[in-house]
Coordinates of C-alpha atoms in Angstrom, one line a residue:
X1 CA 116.4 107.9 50.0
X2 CA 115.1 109.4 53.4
X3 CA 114.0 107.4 56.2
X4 CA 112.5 108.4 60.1
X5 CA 112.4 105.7 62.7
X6 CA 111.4 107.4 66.6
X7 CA 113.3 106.3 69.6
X8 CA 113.2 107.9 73.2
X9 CA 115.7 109.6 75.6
X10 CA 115.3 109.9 79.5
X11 CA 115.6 112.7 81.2
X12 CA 115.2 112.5 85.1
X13 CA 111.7 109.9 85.1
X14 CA 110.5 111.5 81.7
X15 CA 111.4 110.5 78.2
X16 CA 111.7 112.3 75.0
X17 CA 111.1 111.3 72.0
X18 CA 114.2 111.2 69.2
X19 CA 113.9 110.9 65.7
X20 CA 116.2 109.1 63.6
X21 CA 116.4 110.6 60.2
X22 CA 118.5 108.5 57.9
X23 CA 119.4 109.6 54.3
X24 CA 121.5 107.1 52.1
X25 CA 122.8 109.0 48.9
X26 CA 125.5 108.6 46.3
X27 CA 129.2 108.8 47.5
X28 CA 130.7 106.8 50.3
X29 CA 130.8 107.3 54.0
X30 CA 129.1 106.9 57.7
X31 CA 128.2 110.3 58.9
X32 CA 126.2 110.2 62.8
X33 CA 125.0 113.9 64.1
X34 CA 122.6 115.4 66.8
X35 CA 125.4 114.9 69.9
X36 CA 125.8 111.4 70.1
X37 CA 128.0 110.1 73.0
X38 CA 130.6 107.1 72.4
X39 CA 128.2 104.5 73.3
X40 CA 126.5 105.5 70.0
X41 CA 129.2 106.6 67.8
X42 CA 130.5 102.9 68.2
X43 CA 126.8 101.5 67.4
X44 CA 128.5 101.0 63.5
X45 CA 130.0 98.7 64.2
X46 CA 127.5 96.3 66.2
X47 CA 124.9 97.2 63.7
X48 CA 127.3 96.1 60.6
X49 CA 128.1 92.8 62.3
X50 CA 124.2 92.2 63.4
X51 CA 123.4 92.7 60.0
X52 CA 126.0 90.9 58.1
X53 CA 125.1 87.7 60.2
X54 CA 121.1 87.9 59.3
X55 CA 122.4 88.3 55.9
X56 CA 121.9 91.9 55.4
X57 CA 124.6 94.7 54.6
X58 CA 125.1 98.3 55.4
X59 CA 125.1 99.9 52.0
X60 CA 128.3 101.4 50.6
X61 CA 127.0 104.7 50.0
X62 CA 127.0 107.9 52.2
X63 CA 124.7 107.6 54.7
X64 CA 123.8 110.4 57.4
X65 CA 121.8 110.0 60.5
X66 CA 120.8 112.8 62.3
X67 CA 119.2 112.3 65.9
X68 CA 116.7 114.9 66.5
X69 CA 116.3 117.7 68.1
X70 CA 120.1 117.8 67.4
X71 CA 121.1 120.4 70.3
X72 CA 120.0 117.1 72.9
X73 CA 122.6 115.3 74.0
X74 CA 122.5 111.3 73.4
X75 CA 123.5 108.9 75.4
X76 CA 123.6 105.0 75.8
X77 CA 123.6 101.7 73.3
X78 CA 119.8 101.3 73.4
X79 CA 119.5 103.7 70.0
X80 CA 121.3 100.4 67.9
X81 CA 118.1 98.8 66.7
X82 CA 116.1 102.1 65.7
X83 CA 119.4 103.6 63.6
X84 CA 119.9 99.7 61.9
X85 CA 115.8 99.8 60.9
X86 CA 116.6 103.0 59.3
X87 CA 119.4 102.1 57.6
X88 CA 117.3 99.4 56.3
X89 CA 114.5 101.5 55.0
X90 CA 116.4 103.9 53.7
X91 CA 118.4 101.5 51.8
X92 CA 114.9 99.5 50.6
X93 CA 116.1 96.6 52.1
X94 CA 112.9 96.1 54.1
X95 CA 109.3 97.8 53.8
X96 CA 109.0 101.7 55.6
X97 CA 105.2 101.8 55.1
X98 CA 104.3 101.2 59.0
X99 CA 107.5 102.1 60.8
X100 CA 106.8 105.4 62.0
X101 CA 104.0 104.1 64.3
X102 CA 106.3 103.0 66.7
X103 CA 108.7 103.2 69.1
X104 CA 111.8 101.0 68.7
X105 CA 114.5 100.8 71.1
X106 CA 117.0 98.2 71.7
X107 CA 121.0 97.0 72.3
X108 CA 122.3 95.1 69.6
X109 CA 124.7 91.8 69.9
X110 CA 126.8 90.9 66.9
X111 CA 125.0 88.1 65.9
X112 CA 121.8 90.5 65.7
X113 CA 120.0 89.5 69.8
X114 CA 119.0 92.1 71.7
X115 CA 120.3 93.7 75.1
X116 CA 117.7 95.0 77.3
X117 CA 117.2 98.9 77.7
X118 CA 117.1 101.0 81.2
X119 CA 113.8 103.2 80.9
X120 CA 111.4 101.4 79.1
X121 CA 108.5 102.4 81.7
X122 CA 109.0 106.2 81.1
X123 CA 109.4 105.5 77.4
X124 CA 106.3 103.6 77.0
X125 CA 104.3 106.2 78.9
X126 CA 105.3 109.4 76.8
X127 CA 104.7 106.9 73.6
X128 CA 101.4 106.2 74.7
X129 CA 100.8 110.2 75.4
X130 CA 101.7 111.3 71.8
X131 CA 99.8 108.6 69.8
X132 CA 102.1 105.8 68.9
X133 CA 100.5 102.5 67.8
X134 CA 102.9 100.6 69.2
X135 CA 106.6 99.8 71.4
X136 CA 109.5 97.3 69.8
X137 CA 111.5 97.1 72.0
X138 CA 114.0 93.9 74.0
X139 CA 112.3 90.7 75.4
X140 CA 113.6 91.3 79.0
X141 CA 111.5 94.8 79.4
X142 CA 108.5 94.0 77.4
X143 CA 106.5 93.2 80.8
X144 CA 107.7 96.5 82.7
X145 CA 106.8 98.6 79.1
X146 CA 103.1 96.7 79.3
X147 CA 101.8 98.2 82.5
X148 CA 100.5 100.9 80.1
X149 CA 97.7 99.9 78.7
X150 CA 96.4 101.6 75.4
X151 CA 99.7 100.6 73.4
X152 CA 100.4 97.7 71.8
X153 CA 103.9 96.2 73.2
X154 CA 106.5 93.6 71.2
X155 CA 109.2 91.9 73.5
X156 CA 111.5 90.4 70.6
X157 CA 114.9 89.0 71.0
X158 CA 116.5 88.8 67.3
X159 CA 116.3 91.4 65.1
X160 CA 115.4 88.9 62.4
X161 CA 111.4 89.2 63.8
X162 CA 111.4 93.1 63.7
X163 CA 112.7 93.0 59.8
X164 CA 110.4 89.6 59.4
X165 CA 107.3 92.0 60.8
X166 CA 107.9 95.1 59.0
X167 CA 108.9 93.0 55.1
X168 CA 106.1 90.3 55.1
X169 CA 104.3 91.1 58.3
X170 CA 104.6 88.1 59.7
X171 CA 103.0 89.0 63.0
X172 CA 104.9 89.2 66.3
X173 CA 103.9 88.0 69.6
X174 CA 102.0 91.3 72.0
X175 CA 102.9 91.6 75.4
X176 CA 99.6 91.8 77.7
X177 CA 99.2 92.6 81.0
X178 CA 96.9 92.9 83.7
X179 CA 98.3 95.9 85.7
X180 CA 95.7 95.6 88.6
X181 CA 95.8 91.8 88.7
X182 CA 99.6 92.0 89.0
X183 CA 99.1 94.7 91.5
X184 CA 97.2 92.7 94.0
X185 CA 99.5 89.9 94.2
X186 CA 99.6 88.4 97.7
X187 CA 101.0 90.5 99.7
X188 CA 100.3 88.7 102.9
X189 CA 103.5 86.2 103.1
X190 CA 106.0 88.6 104.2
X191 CA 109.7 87.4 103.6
X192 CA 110.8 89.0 107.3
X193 CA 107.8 88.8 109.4
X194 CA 107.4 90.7 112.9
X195 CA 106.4 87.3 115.0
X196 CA 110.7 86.2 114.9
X197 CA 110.9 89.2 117.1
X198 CA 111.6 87.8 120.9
X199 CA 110.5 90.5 123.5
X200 CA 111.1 93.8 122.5
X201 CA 107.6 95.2 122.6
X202 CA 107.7 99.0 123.3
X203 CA 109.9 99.3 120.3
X204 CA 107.7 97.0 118.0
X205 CA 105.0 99.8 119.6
X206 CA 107.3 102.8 118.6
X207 CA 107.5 100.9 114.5
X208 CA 104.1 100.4 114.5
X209 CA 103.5 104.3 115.0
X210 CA 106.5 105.3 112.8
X211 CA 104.7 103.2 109.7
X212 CA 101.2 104.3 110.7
X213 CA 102.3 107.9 110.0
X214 CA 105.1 108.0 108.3
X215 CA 107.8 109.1 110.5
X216 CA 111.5 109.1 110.3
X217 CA 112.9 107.2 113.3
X218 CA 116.6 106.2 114.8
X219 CA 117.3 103.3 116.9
X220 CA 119.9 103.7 119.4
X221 CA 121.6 100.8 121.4
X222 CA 124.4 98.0 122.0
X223 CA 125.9 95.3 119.4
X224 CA 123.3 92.6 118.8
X225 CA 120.4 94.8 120.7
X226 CA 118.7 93.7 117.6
X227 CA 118.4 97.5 115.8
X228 CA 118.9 96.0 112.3
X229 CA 116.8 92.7 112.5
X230 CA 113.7 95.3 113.4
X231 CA 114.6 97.8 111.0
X232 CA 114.9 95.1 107.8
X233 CA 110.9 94.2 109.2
X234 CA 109.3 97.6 108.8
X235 CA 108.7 97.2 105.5
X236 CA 106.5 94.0 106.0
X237 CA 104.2 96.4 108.1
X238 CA 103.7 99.4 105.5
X239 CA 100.4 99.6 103.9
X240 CA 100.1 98.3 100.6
X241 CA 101.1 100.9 97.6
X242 CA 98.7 102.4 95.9
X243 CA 98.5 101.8 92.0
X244 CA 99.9 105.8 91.6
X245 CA 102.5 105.0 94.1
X246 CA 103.3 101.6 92.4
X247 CA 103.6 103.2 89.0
X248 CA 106.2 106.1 90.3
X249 CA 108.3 103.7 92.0
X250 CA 108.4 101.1 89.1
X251 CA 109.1 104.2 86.4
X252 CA 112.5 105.5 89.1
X253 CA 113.5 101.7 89.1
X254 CA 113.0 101.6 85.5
X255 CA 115.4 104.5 84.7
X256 CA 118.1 102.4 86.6
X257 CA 117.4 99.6 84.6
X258 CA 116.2 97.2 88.1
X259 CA 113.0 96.2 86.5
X260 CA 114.3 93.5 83.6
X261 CA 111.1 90.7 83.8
X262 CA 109.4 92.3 86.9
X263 CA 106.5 94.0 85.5
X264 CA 104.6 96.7 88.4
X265 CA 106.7 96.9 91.7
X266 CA 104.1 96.3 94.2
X267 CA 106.1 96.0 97.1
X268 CA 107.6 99.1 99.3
X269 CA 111.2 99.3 98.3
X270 CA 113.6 98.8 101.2
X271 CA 117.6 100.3 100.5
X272 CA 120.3 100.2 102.6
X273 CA 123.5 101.6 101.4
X274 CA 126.8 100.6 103.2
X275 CA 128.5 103.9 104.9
X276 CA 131.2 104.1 102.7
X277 CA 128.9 105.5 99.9
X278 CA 129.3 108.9 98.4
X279 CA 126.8 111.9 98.4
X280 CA 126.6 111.3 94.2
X281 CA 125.3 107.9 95.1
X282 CA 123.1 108.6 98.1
X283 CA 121.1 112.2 96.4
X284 CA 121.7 110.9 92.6
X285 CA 123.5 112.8 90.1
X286 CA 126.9 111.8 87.7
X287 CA 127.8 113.3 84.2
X288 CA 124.6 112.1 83.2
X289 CA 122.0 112.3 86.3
X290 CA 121.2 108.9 87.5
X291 CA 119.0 108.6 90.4
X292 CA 120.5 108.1 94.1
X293 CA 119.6 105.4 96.9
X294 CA 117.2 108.6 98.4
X295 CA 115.0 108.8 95.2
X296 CA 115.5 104.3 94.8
X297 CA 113.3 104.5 97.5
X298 CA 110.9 106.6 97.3
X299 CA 107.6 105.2 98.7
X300 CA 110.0 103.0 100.9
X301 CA 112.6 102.7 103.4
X302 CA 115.8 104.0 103.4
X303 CA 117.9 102.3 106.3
X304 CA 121.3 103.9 107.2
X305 CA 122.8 101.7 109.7
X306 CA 125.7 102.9 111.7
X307 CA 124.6 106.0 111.2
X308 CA 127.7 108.2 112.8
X309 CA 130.2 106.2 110.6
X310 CA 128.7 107.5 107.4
X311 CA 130.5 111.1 106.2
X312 CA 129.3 113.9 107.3
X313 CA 128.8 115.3 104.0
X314 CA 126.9 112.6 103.1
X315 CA 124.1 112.8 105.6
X316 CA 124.0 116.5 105.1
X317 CA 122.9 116.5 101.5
X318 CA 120.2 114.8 102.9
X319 CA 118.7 117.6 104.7
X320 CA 116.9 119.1 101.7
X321 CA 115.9 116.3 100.3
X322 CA 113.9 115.0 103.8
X323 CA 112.1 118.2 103.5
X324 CA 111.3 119.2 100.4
X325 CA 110.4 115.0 99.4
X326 CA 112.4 115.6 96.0
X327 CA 115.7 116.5 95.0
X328 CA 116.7 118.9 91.7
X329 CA 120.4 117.8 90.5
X330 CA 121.5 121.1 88.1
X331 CA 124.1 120.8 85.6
X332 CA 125.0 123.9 83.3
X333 CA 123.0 122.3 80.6
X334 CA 119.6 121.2 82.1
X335 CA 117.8 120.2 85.6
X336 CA 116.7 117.0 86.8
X337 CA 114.1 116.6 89.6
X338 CA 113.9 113.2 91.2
X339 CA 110.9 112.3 93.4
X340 CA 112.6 110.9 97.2
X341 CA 109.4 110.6 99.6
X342 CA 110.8 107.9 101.9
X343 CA 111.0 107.1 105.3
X344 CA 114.5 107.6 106.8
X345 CA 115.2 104.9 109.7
X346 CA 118.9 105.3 111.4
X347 CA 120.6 103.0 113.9
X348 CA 123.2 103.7 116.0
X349 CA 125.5 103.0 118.7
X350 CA 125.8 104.9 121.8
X351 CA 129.5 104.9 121.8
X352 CA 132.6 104.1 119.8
X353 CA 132.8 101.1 121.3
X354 CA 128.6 100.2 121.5
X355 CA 129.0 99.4 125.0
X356 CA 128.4 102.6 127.4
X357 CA 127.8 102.2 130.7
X358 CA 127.3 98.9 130.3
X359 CA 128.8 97.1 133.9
X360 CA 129.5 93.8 132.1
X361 CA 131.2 95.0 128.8
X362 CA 134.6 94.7 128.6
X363 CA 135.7 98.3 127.1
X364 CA 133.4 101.3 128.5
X365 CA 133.7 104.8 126.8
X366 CA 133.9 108.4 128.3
X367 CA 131.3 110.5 127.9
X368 CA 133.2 112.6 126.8
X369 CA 134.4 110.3 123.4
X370 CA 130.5 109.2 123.6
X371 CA 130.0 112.9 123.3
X372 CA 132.2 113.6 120.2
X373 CA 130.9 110.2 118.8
X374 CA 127.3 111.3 119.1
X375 CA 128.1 114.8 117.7
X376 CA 129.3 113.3 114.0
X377 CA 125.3 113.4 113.5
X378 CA 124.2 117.1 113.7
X379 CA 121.3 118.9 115.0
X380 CA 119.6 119.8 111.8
X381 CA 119.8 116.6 110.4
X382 CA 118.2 115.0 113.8
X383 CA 115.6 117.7 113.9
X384 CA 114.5 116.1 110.8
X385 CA 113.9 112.5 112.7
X386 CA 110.4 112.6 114.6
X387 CA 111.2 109.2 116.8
X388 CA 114.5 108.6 119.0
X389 CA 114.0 105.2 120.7
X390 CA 116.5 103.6 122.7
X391 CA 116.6 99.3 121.7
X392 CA 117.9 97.5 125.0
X393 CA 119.3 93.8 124.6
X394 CA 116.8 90.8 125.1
X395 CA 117.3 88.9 128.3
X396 CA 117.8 84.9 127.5
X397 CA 114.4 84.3 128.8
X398 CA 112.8 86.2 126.1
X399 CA 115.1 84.8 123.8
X400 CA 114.3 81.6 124.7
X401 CA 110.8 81.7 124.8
X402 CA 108.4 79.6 121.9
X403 CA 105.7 81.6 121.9
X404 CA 105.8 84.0 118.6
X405 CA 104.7 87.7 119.0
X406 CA 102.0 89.3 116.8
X407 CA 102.8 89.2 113.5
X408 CA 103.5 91.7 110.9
X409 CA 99.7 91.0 109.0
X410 CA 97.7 91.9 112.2
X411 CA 99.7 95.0 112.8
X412 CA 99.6 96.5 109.2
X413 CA 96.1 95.7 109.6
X414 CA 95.9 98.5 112.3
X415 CA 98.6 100.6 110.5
X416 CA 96.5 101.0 107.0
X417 CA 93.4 101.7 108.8
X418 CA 95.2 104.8 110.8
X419 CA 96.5 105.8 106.9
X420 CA 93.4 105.6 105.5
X421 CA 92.2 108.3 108.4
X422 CA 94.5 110.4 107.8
X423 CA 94.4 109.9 103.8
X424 CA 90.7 111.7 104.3
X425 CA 91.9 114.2 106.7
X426 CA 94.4 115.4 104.0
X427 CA 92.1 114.9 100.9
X428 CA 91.7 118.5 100.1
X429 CA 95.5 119.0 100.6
X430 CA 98.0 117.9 97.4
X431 CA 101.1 117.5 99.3
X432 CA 99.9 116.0 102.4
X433 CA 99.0 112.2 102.5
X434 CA 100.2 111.2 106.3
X435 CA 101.0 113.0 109.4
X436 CA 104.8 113.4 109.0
X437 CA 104.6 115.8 105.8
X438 CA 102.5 118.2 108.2
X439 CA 104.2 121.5 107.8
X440 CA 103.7 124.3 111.2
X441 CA 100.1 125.5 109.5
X442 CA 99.1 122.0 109.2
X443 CA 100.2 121.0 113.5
X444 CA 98.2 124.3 114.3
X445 CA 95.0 122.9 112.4
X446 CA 94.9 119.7 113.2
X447 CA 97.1 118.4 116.4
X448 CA 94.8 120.8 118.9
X449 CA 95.7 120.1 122.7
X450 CA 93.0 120.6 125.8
X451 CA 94.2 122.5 128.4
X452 CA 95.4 119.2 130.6
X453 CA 97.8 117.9 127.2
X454 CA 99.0 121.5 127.0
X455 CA 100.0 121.7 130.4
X456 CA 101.3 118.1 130.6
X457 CA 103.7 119.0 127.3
X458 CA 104.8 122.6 129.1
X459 CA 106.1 120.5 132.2
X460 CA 107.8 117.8 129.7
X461 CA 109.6 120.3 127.9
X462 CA 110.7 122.2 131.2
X463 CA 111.8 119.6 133.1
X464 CA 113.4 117.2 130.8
X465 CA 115.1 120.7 128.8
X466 CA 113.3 119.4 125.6
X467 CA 114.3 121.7 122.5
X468 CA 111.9 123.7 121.0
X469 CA 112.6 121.8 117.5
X470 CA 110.9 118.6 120.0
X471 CA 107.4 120.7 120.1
X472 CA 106.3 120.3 116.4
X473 CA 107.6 116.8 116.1
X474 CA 105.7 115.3 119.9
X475 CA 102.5 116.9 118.4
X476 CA 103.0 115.0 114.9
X477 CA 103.5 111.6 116.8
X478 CA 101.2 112.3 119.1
X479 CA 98.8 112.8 116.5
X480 CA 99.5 109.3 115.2
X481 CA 99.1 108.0 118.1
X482 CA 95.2 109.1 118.4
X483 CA 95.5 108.1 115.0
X484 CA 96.2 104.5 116.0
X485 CA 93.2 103.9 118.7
X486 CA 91.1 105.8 116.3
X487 CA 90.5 109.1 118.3
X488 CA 90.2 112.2 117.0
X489 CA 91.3 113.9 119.6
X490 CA 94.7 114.0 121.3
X491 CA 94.6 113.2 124.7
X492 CA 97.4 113.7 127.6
X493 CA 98.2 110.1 127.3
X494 CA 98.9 110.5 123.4
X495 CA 100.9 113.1 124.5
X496 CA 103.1 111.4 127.1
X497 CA 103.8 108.7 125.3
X498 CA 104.9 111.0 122.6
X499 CA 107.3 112.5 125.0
X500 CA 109.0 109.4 125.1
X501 CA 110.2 109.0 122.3
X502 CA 112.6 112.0 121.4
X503 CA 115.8 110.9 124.0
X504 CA 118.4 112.2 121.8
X505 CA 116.6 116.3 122.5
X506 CA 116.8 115.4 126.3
X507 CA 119.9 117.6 127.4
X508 CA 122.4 114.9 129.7
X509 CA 120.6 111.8 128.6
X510 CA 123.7 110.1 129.0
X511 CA 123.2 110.2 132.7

């Protein structure tokens, strides 16, 4: 007899839907086809034991199972549950009548519990798309799967209930959520909150415009300056995610498998890879293309601290990606495309040894070794970087001060009110949704200068030998900066204060 049970493959942050034709005929042997990898090929063997111990049996008679469309490759153990239900089917052992409604994916133990899956997200969406009834599918993802409403979702965690379900109907327990309830969890209790910061206010200032509009920004200064506590607190200050924004992070977390019991991700995903990563792991990519820490946080923060010990290789496979807000992995077979819109913030030492030109520290540098040590990060990678800000160490009577500073709530408050300007600046634009994804033609339309700003940013770039690559990227802050006091025009004070904040373009800024 001839049996089809549907399961999904993911490719990239979409799924595909397989189908598992089973046929059980006279003769003896176990025949799997439709490019399995090992993960499945091996899946006989769980799905005998899981069987055997909820006292059923794998026929002995030929069976063939062909995974359709046969020229896509297959890989993982989460096809175990839909091959054993078609075994079953085909065999009579259970009831067939209703199977081909759903979706049925899931990781079988020997004693017949289920594993969770990586991609159930992705996999419920493309269900829901081509008219399933429902998703079976591991306990552990049934609340990430749920987001999408329209399709009826089973968390089970024995294969006992799916056969108990299908053979007397004995009714198994929906999943339900409520996608915008869960979105707009309180999100006002911030785990690292701006107020621990003592002193440092002109770069809480320079964070404040980074998150407003978007901007990718590197943090310069001494051991203990305090250039990673600050960094770890920009998240607490980015505006809420949008529902679309929620569901595109959640689905690349899905594909990873990071979800397991989370339901929607509705807070801005922070990653910060240690430097002894490879480019593989940083852009994505593998045998089979997994997503990288750039595309992990998309809608977030990516934080590279230390930023000239990382390889050089590394940090230039970002360069693409920073631009184009995606990345394509090719292999000779098919193309991926990840989404990676994220904001890149870098720290750094000024010298091998953290402490130049420092009278009180015990080893100094050259600047000629600060030079080399500077010169590990390129140009074109810093070109992509709007904001340089140089983070000086607290004196003790900052530190030792009780007063808290303004914390993170107030200032997001004024951050997500300069987003939502510029959110109806760019309404008629797909691409553009803050200030930093401005291309040229964008700066030209909407960062015009009066003649005072214009001749203010001439004499900035002359005698401080700003680059040219500086002149797009002061207009783009500068804009956020009106952005901020809610002006819609940029004035010379926008401008200067702009200026400021690209140190690494000022030629002998070590003097």
């Amino acid at each position: 007899m001839l049996s089809k049970v549907y399961g999904s493959a993911v490719f990239g942050v979409e799924a595909t839907t397989i189908v598992v034709e089973v046929n059980v005929d006279k003769g003896i042997g176990y025949h799997l086809v439709g490019l399995p990898d090992n993960a499945i090929k091996e899946s006989n063997y769980r799905i005998a034991a899981a069987l055997q111990n909820n006292g059923y049996k794998i026929p002995g008679k030929k069976i063939t199972i062909n995974m359709a469309p046969a020229d896509m490759r297959k890989e993982g153990s989460a096809y175990d549950l839909t091959l054993a239900l078609g075994i079953l089917t085909a065999s009579n052992q259970i009831k067939s009548e209703n199977i081909e409604k759903y979706i049925i994916m899931g990781e079988l133990s020997l004693d017949g519990s289920l594993q969770p899956i990586k991609g159930a997200l992705p996999i419920a969406i493309k269900a829901k798309e081509e008219g399933f009834k429902g998703f079976i599918l591991p306990k552990e993802n049934a609340r990430e799967a749920a987001i999408v409403s329209g399709l009826e979702v089973y968390g089970i965690e024995n294969i006992k209930e799916v056969i108990a379900y299908f053979d007397s109907e004995s009714p198994l327990e929906q999943t339900i959520i409520d996608t915008r309830e869960e979105f707009y969890k309180s999100l006002d209790f911030p785990e690292f909150d701006f107020s621990d910061v003592k002193g440092q206010e002109s770069i809480k200032r320079c964070m404040e415009i980074a998150a407003a509009g978007g901007h990718n920004i590197i943090l310069i200064g001494p051991p203990g300056a305090g250039k990673t506590m600050l960094a770890k607190r920009l998240p607490s200050i980015l505006p809420p995610m949008t529902l679309h924004e929620a569901l595109e992070t959640t689905k690349i977390h899905s594909v990873v498998g990071k979800i397991k019991n989370m339901g929607l991700m509705n807070q801005r995903p922070f990653r910060s890879p240690h430097h002894t990563i490879s480019d593989v792991a940083l852009v994505g990519g593998g045998a089979y293309p997994q997503p990288g820490e750039i595309s992990l946080s998309h809608n977030g923060v990516l934080f590279l601290d230390e930023l000239p010990e990382f390889k050089r290789g590394v940090l230039e496979v970002m360069r693409q990606p920073l631009e184009d807000r995606e990345v394509t992995i090719s292999r000779a077979r098919f193309t991926v495309t990840y989404p990676s819109s994220f904001m890149l913030v870098a720290s750094m030492n000024p010298s091998p040894s953290g402490y130049f030109n420092d009278p009180d520290a015990p080893v100094t540098s050259s600047p000629a070794e600060m030079q080399r040590y500077l010169s590990k990060v390129s140009g074109p990678l810093l070109d992509r970087i709007d904001i340089h800000i140089e983070v000086t160490p607290v004196p003790f009577a900052k530190l030792s001060e009780e007063r808290k500073g303004e914390g993170s709530v107030e200032i997001r408050k004024r951050v997500t009110s300069a987003r939502e300007l510029q959110t109806l600046r760019f309404d008629s634009l797909e691409h553009v949704h803050y200030n930093a994804q401005m291309n040229t033609k964008h700066i030209r339309q909407y960062c015009k200068l009066d003649d005072a700003s214009k001749t203010l940013l001439k004499n900035a770039m002359e005698r401080l030998n700003l680059s040219a690559r500086a002149y797009d990227r002061i207009l783009k802050v500068a804009r956020t900066i009106a952005d901020l006091d809610n002006s819609q025009e940029i004035t010379g004070a926008n401008i200067g204060e702009a200026i400021q904040y690209r140190s690494l373009d000022r030629e002998g800024w070590l003097g």
